[in-house]
Short mmCIF file of C-alpha atoms in Angstrom, two decimals:
data_model
loop_
_atom_site.label_atom_id
_atom_site.label_comp_id
_atom_site.label_asym_id
_atom_site.label_seq_id
_atom_site.Cartn_x
_atom_site.Cartn_y
_atom_site.Cartn_z
CA UNK A 11 -5.80 26.02 -3.87
CA UNK A 12 -8.13 28.27 -1.95
CA UNK A 13 -8.91 27.92 1.72
CA UNK A 14 -11.74 25.56 2.50
CA UNK A 15 -12.30 24.26 -1.01
CA UNK A 16 -10.02 21.21 -1.09
CA UNK A 17 -11.37 17.70 -1.50
CA UNK A 18 -9.72 14.31 -1.94
CA UNK A 19 -11.17 14.10 -5.43
CA UNK A 20 -9.01 17.03 -6.50
CA UNK A 21 -5.76 15.23 -5.68
CA UNK A 22 -5.40 11.94 -7.69
CA UNK A 23 -2.32 9.84 -8.17
CA UNK A 24 -1.11 7.68 -11.11
CA UNK A 25 0.59 4.34 -11.33
CA UNK A 26 1.38 2.58 -14.54
CA UNK A 27 -0.85 4.98 -16.50
CA UNK A 28 -3.91 4.48 -14.33
CA UNK A 29 -5.20 7.35 -12.15
CA UNK A 30 -6.92 6.90 -8.76
CA UNK A 31 -8.49 9.29 -6.31
CA UNK A 32 -8.28 7.20 -3.14
CA UNK A 33 -4.81 6.86 -1.66
CA UNK A 34 -5.80 3.96 0.55
CA UNK A 35 -5.41 0.38 -0.80
CA UNK A 36 -6.92 -2.43 1.28
CA UNK A 37 -6.46 -6.17 1.42
CA UNK A 38 -8.99 -9.01 1.26
CA UNK A 39 -7.60 -11.45 3.86
CA UNK A 40 -8.57 -12.13 7.55
CA UNK A 41 -12.15 -10.82 7.40
CA UNK A 42 -14.86 -13.02 8.86
CA UNK A 43 -16.58 -13.18 5.51
CA UNK A 44 -16.72 -11.64 2.09
CA UNK A 45 -19.71 -9.49 3.12
CA UNK A 46 -17.71 -7.79 5.92
CA UNK A 47 -14.80 -7.42 3.59
CA UNK A 48 -16.96 -5.69 0.92
CA UNK A 49 -18.47 -3.33 3.63
CA UNK A 50 -15.01 -2.33 4.78
CA UNK A 51 -13.84 -1.61 1.28
CA UNK A 52 -16.94 0.59 0.74
CA UNK A 53 -16.27 2.48 3.96
CA UNK A 54 -12.63 2.94 3.16
CA UNK A 55 -13.34 4.49 -0.21
CA UNK A 56 -10.53 2.35 -1.70
CA UNK A 57 -10.39 1.91 -5.41
CA UNK A 58 -7.81 -0.91 -5.30
CA UNK A 59 -7.90 -4.24 -3.39
CA UNK A 60 -5.12 -6.67 -3.12
CA UNK A 61 -5.89 -10.36 -3.74
CA UNK A 62 -3.59 -13.16 -2.75
CA UNK A 63 -3.52 -15.34 -5.96
CA UNK A 64 -2.45 -18.47 -4.04
CA UNK A 65 -5.54 -18.21 -1.75
CA UNK A 66 -8.17 -17.69 -4.46
CA UNK A 67 -10.78 -20.37 -4.66
CA UNK A 68 -10.44 -22.18 -8.04
CA UNK A 69 -11.63 -25.62 -7.12
CA UNK A 70 -15.18 -25.18 -5.85
CA UNK A 71 -17.45 -23.23 -8.27
CA UNK A 72 -20.36 -23.43 -5.76
CA UNK A 73 -18.53 -21.64 -2.94
CA UNK A 74 -18.86 -17.86 -2.46
CA UNK A 75 -16.22 -15.88 -4.41
CA UNK A 76 -14.73 -12.42 -3.74
CA UNK A 77 -15.92 -11.24 -7.04
CA UNK A 78 -19.56 -11.81 -5.94
CA UNK A 79 -19.09 -9.16 -3.34
CA UNK A 80 -16.44 -6.77 -4.66
CA UNK A 81 -17.07 -5.97 -8.28
CA UNK A 82 -13.83 -6.03 -10.33
CA UNK A 83 -15.48 -3.72 -12.85
CA UNK A 84 -15.78 -1.07 -10.15
CA UNK A 85 -12.76 -1.85 -7.97
CA UNK A 86 -9.29 -2.62 -9.42
CA UNK A 87 -8.06 -5.92 -8.40
CA UNK A 88 -4.25 -6.02 -7.62
CA UNK A 89 -3.09 -9.66 -7.61
CA UNK A 90 -0.26 -10.29 -5.17
CA UNK A 91 2.24 -13.06 -4.39
CA UNK A 92 1.60 -13.37 -0.68
CA UNK A 93 3.04 -16.61 0.58
CA UNK A 94 5.76 -16.86 -2.05
CA UNK A 95 9.35 -17.44 -0.72
CA UNK A 96 11.33 -17.64 -4.04
CA UNK A 97 11.37 -15.45 -7.14
CA UNK A 98 10.28 -18.56 -9.19
CA UNK A 99 7.16 -19.07 -7.13
CA UNK A 100 6.19 -15.36 -7.40
CA UNK A 101 6.79 -15.18 -11.15
CA UNK A 102 4.82 -18.40 -11.76
CA UNK A 103 1.99 -17.13 -9.55
CA UNK A 104 1.69 -13.85 -11.47
CA UNK A 105 1.87 -15.60 -14.83
CA UNK A 106 -1.08 -17.65 -13.73
CA UNK A 107 -2.91 -14.54 -12.59
CA UNK A 108 -2.42 -12.88 -15.98
CA UNK A 109 -3.63 -15.96 -17.80
CA UNK A 110 -6.73 -16.21 -15.63
CA UNK A 111 -7.65 -12.46 -15.51
CA UNK A 112 -5.50 -10.61 -17.86
CA UNK A 113 -3.80 -8.61 -15.09
CA UNK A 114 -0.46 -6.91 -15.69
CA UNK A 115 -0.57 -4.42 -12.82
CA UNK A 116 0.47 -6.61 -9.92
CA UNK A 117 1.94 -6.55 -6.45
CA UNK A 118 5.15 -8.45 -6.02
CA UNK A 119 6.37 -9.72 -2.66
CA UNK A 120 9.00 -12.39 -2.13
CA UNK A 121 9.37 -13.28 1.53
CA UNK A 122 12.61 -14.27 3.12
CA UNK A 123 11.30 -16.24 6.09
CA UNK A 124 8.06 -17.05 7.92
CA UNK A 125 8.97 -15.54 11.30
CA UNK A 126 9.36 -11.94 10.20
CA UNK A 127 7.84 -12.05 6.71
CA UNK A 128 10.60 -9.58 5.69
CA UNK A 129 11.22 -9.38 1.95
CA UNK A 130 14.12 -11.28 0.37
CA UNK A 131 15.55 -8.38 -1.58
CA UNK A 132 17.92 -10.44 -3.79
CA UNK A 133 14.96 -12.57 -5.00
CA UNK A 134 12.71 -9.56 -5.16
CA UNK A 135 15.05 -7.67 -7.46
CA UNK A 136 15.57 -10.68 -9.72
CA UNK A 137 11.80 -11.27 -9.97
CA UNK A 138 11.15 -7.53 -10.66
CA UNK A 139 13.54 -7.52 -13.62
CA UNK A 140 12.01 -10.70 -15.13
CA UNK A 141 8.46 -9.54 -14.67
CA UNK A 142 9.14 -6.15 -16.14
CA UNK A 143 10.68 -7.66 -19.21
CA UNK A 144 7.65 -9.81 -19.62
CA UNK A 145 5.35 -6.80 -19.60
CA UNK A 146 4.17 -6.85 -16.07
CA UNK A 147 3.87 -3.58 -14.06
CA UNK A 148 5.06 -4.65 -10.65
CA UNK A 149 4.29 -2.71 -7.53
CA UNK A 150 6.91 -4.07 -5.17
CA UNK A 151 6.99 -4.79 -1.44
CA UNK A 152 10.41 -4.05 -0.01
CA UNK A 153 12.52 -3.18 2.97
CA UNK A 154 12.66 0.43 4.03
CA UNK A 155 15.95 1.04 2.32
CA UNK A 156 16.46 3.97 -0.09
CA UNK A 157 19.26 2.12 -1.95
CA UNK A 158 17.09 -0.93 -2.48
CA UNK A 159 14.17 1.35 -3.56
CA UNK A 160 16.41 2.94 -6.22
CA UNK A 161 17.51 -0.49 -7.49
CA UNK A 162 13.87 -1.62 -7.84
CA UNK A 163 13.09 1.60 -9.78
CA UNK A 164 15.97 0.72 -12.15
CA UNK A 165 14.77 -2.83 -12.44
CA UNK A 166 11.35 -1.86 -13.66
CA UNK A 167 9.19 -1.43 -10.66
CA UNK A 168 6.15 0.99 -11.12
CA UNK A 169 5.71 1.64 -7.42
CA UNK A 170 7.82 1.23 -4.27
CA UNK A 171 6.13 -0.26 -1.27
CA UNK A 172 8.41 -0.21 1.77
CA UNK A 173 7.17 -1.87 5.00
CA UNK A 174 6.50 0.50 7.97
CA UNK A 175 6.90 -2.49 10.38
CA UNK A 176 6.56 -6.25 10.00
CA UNK A 177 3.37 -7.49 8.16
CA UNK A 178 0.46 -7.75 10.60
CA UNK A 179 2.32 -6.30 13.58
CA UNK A 180 0.42 -3.04 13.86
CA UNK A 181 3.55 -1.44 15.29
CA UNK A 182 3.28 1.68 13.06
CA UNK A 183 6.11 3.28 11.10
CA UNK A 184 9.35 2.36 12.82
CA UNK A 185 11.74 4.41 10.77
CA UNK A 186 10.40 7.67 9.46
CA UNK A 187 13.81 8.78 8.26
CA UNK A 188 14.30 5.96 5.69
CA UNK A 189 10.69 6.22 4.44
CA UNK A 190 11.29 9.96 3.85
CA UNK A 191 14.57 9.23 2.07
CA UNK A 192 12.81 6.79 -0.19
CA UNK A 193 10.13 9.38 -1.02
CA UNK A 194 12.82 11.96 -1.86
CA UNK A 195 14.93 9.57 -3.85
CA UNK A 196 12.49 8.09 -6.34
CA UNK A 197 10.10 9.38 -9.09
CA UNK A 198 7.81 6.47 -8.49
CA UNK A 199 4.77 6.30 -6.22
CA UNK A 200 5.71 5.30 -2.69
CA UNK A 201 3.13 3.44 -0.68
CA UNK A 202 3.77 2.23 2.90
CA UNK A 203 2.89 -1.44 2.88
CA UNK A 204 2.62 -3.35 6.24
CA UNK A 205 2.77 -2.32 9.85
CA UNK A 206 0.14 0.46 10.09
CA UNK A 207 -2.21 -0.25 13.07
CA UNK A 208 -4.42 2.76 13.33
CA UNK A 209 -5.52 5.99 11.61
CA UNK A 210 -2.86 8.23 13.17
CA UNK A 211 -0.14 5.98 11.67
CA UNK A 212 -1.77 6.16 8.27
CA UNK A 213 -1.76 9.99 8.58
CA UNK A 214 1.89 9.90 9.58
CA UNK A 215 2.81 7.98 6.42
CA UNK A 216 1.05 10.55 4.32
CA UNK A 217 2.65 13.48 6.19
CA UNK A 218 6.05 12.00 5.21
CA UNK A 219 5.11 12.50 1.57
CA UNK A 220 4.07 8.99 0.70
CA UNK A 221 1.68 8.57 -2.17
CA UNK A 222 -0.53 6.20 -0.31
CA UNK A 223 -0.88 3.40 2.27
CA UNK A 224 -1.75 -0.30 1.88
CA UNK A 225 -3.24 -2.12 4.78
CA UNK A 226 -5.10 -5.28 5.64
CA UNK A 227 -4.78 -6.54 9.20
CA UNK A 228 -5.30 -3.12 10.78
CA UNK A 229 -8.87 -3.06 9.37
CA UNK A 230 -9.69 -6.75 9.27
CA UNK A 231 -8.65 -7.37 12.89
CA UNK A 232 -10.21 -4.22 14.40
CA UNK A 233 -13.11 -4.79 16.69
CA UNK A 234 -15.23 -3.01 14.20
CA UNK A 235 -13.55 -3.33 10.82
CA UNK A 236 -16.04 -1.16 8.92
CA UNK A 237 -15.73 1.70 11.43
CA UNK A 238 -11.89 1.37 11.27
CA UNK A 239 -11.92 1.44 7.41
CA UNK A 240 -13.69 4.74 7.64
CA UNK A 241 -11.16 5.96 10.20
CA UNK A 242 -8.33 4.96 7.94
CA UNK A 243 -9.94 6.77 5.02
CA UNK A 244 -10.06 9.99 7.10
CA UNK A 245 -6.48 9.43 8.45
CA UNK A 246 -5.02 9.16 4.93
CA UNK A 247 -6.92 12.18 3.72
CA UNK A 248 -5.91 14.27 6.75
CA UNK A 249 -2.25 13.25 6.40
CA UNK A 250 -2.23 14.17 2.77
CA UNK A 251 -3.82 17.56 3.44
CA UNK A 252 -1.26 18.28 6.12
CA UNK A 253 1.67 17.33 3.79
CA UNK A 254 0.26 19.58 1.01
CA UNK A 255 -0.30 22.42 3.53
CA UNK A 256 3.26 22.26 4.81
CA UNK A 257 3.71 22.02 8.54
CA UNK A 258 5.08 24.79 10.68
CA UNK A 259 8.81 24.64 11.56
CA UNK A 260 9.87 23.14 14.92
CA UNK A 261 11.32 25.49 17.49
CA UNK A 262 13.28 24.81 20.68
CA UNK A 263 11.41 27.52 22.63
CA UNK A 264 7.99 29.05 22.78
CA UNK A 265 6.72 31.58 20.23
CA UNK A 266 3.71 33.50 21.35
CA UNK A 267 0.65 33.55 19.06
CA UNK A 268 -0.11 37.23 20.06
CA UNK A 269 2.47 39.97 19.55
CA UNK A 270 4.35 41.21 22.60
CA UNK A 271 4.80 44.80 21.26
CA UNK A 272 2.29 47.48 21.95
CA UNK A 273 0.79 45.90 25.12
CA UNK A 274 -1.29 48.07 27.41
#
C-alpha cells in the first residue's frame, strides 16, 4: 500500500460468501419517512440495510413501501428479528422472511427484556444452532463477551455483532477491552451493533479492529440525519485506515519530534 493511494474500495470484507466495500450497515427504523431514510442510506454509502420483519407492511398494498425507495436489487436487505423475545419467535420470523423474499443471510436478535434490550444469550445460542441447521446464515446480535462470541461461532453464526452499549442509547463503546478480545478470538467478521452515537465512536470501533459497524438511531435521530450519515461514513473509513496504518505506541513521557543531538 503506497502512501496517499488508499481508498475504501480497495478494502472489502466478506460475510457468508458475499463481499462488500462499505463497512457501515444502517437500519430502516425511526426516520420521519422512507424518503429521508433513502437519502441517509445514499449519504452513508451503505450496501446493506437491516429491515425489521415484524414491522414490514404486509396488509396495505396501497401504502408506501420501503422497497419503493431503497432498491433491493442495489442494496442488500438484511431481515432482522427486532422485537422478538424468544427463540421460537425469532426462528418463525426468519422462516417467514425466507418464504417471502428468499433471504438466508439474516440478522438474529433475541431480546431478554424491554427495559435494556439486552440479548438473551441462552435463547440466542439455541436459535443460532437451529437456524444454521436449516441453512440460514445468521449474523448474530450478542453481549460483548468473548466466550459467548466463540460459542456463537461454534453454533453456526456467520458474523458476531456485539453491542457497544444498549440499543438506541448513543452512549458509545462502553468496554473496549471485551470488544478487542472478541475481534482477536474469532475468525468471523465482528461488527459493533448498538450504542454508537456519533462519528468518533464509529471510528473507535474500527480502530479496535472491528470489521464494521451497524447503526440506526444515531443517524435517524440526528438533527440532520443525512449529514450524520455522511459523517458516519467518514468516521468508519477513518477508523479503518487508522487501524490498518497501526497507531504509534503510547509513552508515559514526552518524546521530541526533533532530535536533541547536534543542536547549535
